[in-house]
PDB file of C-alpha atoms in Angstrom:
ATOM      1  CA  UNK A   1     -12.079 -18.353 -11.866  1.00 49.00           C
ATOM      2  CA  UNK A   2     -10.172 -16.705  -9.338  1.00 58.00           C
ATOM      3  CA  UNK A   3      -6.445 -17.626  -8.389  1.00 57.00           C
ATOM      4  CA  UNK A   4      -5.978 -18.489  -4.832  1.00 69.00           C
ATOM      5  CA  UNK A   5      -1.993 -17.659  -4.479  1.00 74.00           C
ATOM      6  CA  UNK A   6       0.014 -16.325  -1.550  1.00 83.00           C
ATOM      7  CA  UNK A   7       0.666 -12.548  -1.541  1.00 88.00           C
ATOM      8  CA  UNK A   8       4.062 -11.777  -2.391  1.00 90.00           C
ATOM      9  CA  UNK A   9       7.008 -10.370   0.534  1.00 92.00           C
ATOM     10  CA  UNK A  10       6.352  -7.220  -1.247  1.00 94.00           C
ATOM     11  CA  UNK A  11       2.328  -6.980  -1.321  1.00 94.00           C
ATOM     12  CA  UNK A  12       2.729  -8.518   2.652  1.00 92.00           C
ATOM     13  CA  UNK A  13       5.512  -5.405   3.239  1.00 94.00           C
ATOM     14  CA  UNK A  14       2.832  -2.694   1.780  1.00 95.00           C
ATOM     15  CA  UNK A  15      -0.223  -4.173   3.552  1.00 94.00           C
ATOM     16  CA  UNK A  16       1.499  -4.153   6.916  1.00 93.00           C
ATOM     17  CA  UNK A  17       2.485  -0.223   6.121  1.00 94.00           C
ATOM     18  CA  UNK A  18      -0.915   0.661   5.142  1.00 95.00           C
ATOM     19  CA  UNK A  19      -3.093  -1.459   7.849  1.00 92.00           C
ATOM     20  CA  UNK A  20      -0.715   0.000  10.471  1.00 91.00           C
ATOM     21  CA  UNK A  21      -3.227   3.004  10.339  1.00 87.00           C
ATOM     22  CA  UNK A  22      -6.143   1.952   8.071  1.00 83.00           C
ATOM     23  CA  UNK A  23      -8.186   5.182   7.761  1.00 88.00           C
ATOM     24  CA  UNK A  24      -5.276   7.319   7.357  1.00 93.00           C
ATOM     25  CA  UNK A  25      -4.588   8.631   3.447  1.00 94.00           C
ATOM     26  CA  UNK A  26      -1.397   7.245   2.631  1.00 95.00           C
ATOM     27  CA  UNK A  27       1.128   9.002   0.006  1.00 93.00           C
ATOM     28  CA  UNK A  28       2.796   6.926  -2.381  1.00 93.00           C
ATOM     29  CA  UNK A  29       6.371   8.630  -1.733  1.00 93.00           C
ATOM     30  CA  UNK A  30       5.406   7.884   2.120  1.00 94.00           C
ATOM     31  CA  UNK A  31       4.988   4.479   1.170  1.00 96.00           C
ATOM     32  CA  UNK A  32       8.381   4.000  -0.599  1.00 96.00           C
ATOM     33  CA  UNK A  33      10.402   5.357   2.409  1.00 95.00           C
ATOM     34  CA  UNK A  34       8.412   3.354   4.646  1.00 94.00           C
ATOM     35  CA  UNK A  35       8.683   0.058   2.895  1.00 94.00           C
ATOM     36  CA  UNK A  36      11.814   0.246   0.974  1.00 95.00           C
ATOM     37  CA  UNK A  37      10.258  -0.806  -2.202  1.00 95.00           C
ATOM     38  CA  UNK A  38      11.135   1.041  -5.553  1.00 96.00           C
ATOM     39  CA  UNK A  39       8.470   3.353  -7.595  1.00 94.00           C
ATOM     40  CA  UNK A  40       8.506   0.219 -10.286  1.00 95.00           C
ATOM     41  CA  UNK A  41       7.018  -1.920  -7.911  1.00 96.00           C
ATOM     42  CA  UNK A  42       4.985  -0.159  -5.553  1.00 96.00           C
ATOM     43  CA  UNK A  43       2.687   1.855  -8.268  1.00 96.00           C
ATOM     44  CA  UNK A  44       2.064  -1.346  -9.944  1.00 96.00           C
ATOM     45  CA  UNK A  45       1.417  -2.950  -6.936  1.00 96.00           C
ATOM     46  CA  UNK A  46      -1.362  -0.365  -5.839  1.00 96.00           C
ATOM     47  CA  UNK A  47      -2.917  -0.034  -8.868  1.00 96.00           C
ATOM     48  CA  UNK A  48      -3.391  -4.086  -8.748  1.00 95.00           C
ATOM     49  CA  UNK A  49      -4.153  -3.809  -5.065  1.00 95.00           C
ATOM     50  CA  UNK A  50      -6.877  -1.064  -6.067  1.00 96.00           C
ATOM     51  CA  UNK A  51      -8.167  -2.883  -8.929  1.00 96.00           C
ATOM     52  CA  UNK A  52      -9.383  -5.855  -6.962  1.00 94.00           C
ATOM     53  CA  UNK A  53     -10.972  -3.233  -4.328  1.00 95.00           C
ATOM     54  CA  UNK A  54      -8.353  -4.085  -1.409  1.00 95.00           C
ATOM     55  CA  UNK A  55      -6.847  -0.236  -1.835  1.00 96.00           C
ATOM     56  CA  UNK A  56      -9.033   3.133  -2.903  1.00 96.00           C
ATOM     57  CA  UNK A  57      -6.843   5.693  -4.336  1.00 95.00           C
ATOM     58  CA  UNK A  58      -7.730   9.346  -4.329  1.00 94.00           C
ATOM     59  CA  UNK A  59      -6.314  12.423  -5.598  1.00 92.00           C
ATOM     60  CA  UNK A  60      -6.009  14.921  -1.727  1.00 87.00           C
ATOM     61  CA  UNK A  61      -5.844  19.104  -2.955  1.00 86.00           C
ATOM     62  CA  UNK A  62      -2.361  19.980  -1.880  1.00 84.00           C
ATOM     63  CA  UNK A  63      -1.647  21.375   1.515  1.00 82.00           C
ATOM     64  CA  UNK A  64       0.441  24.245   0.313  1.00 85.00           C
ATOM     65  CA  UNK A  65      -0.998  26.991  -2.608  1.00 88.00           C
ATOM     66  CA  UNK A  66       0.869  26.152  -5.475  1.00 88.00           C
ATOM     67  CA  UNK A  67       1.821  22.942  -5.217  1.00 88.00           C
ATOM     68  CA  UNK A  68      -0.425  20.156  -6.857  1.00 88.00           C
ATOM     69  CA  UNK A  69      -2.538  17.371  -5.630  1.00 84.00           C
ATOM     70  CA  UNK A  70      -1.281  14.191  -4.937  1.00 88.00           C
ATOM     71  CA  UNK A  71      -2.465  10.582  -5.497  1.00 90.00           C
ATOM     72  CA  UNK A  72      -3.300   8.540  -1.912  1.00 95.00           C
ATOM     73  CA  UNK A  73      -3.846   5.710  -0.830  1.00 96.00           C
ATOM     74  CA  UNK A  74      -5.756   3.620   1.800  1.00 96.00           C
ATOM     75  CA  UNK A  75      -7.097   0.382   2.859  1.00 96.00           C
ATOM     76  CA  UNK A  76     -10.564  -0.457   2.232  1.00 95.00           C
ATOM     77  CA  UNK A  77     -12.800  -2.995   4.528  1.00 93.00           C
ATOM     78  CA  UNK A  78     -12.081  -5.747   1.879  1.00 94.00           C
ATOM     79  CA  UNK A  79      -8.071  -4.778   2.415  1.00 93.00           C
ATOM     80  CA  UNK A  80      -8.162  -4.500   6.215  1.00 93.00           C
ATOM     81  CA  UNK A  81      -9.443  -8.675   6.245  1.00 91.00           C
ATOM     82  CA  UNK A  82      -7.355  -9.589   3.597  1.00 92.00           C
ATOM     83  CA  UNK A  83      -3.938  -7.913   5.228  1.00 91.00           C
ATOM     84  CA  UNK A  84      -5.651  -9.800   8.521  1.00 90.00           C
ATOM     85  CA  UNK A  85      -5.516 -13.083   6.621  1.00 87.00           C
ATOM     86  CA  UNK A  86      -2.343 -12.222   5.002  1.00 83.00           C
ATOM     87  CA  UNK A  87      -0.314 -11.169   7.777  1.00 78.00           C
ATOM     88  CA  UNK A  88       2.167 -14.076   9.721  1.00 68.00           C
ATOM     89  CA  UNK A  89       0.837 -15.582  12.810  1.00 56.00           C
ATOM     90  CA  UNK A  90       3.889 -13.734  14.302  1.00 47.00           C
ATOM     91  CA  UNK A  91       5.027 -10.238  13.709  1.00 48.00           C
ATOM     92  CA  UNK A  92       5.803  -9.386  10.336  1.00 47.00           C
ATOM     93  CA  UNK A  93       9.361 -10.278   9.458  1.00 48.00           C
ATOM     94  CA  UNK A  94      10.255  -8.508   6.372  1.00 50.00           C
ATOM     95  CA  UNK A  95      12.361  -5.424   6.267  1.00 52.00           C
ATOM     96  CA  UNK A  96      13.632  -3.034   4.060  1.00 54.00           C
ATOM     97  CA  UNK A  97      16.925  -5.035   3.994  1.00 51.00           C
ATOM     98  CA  UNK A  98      14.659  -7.961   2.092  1.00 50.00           C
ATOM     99  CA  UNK A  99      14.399  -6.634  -1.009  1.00 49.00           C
ATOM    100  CA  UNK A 100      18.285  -5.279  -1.189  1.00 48.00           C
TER     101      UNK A 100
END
């Protein structure tokens, strides 16, 4: 049985960052400064968010010799209609200054 339950400030904050450009590869460090949430909530988040196939993860080469590849992240279909259904009827009204 699946649990019908609103998504949390946090999962609304991290859709609204990641639907604001869909097809783009998002990095999780990108993420935290974008958002304001904290590493102990946002890689839990994503891997939950990836899990039930709202989020595909990837691991991108790195764009610099040397360096190594990084984990990224982006919205699938399935994400795009749930952050759709998600999102406020208004614009989104969380901020960074939420979750101080």
């Amino acid at each position: 049985m699946t649990r019908n339950r609103r998504p949390s400030k946090q999962m609304v904050l991290l859709l609204e960052a990641l639907s604001a450009h869909a097809q783009q590869w998002r990095h999780g460090y990108d993420l935290m400064k974008e958002t304001g949430l904290l590493s102990g909530t946002l890689y839990p988040l994503l891997i939950r968010m990836t899990d039930q196939g709202l989020v595909e993860a990837e691991w991108l080469e790195p764009e610099h010799p040397g360096r190594p590849a990084r984990h990224a992240y982006r919205l699938t279909s399935a994400g795009v209609a749930f952050a759709r259904m998600a999102a406020p009827a208004g614009p989104m009204t969380f901020t960074k200054a939420a979750f101080a």
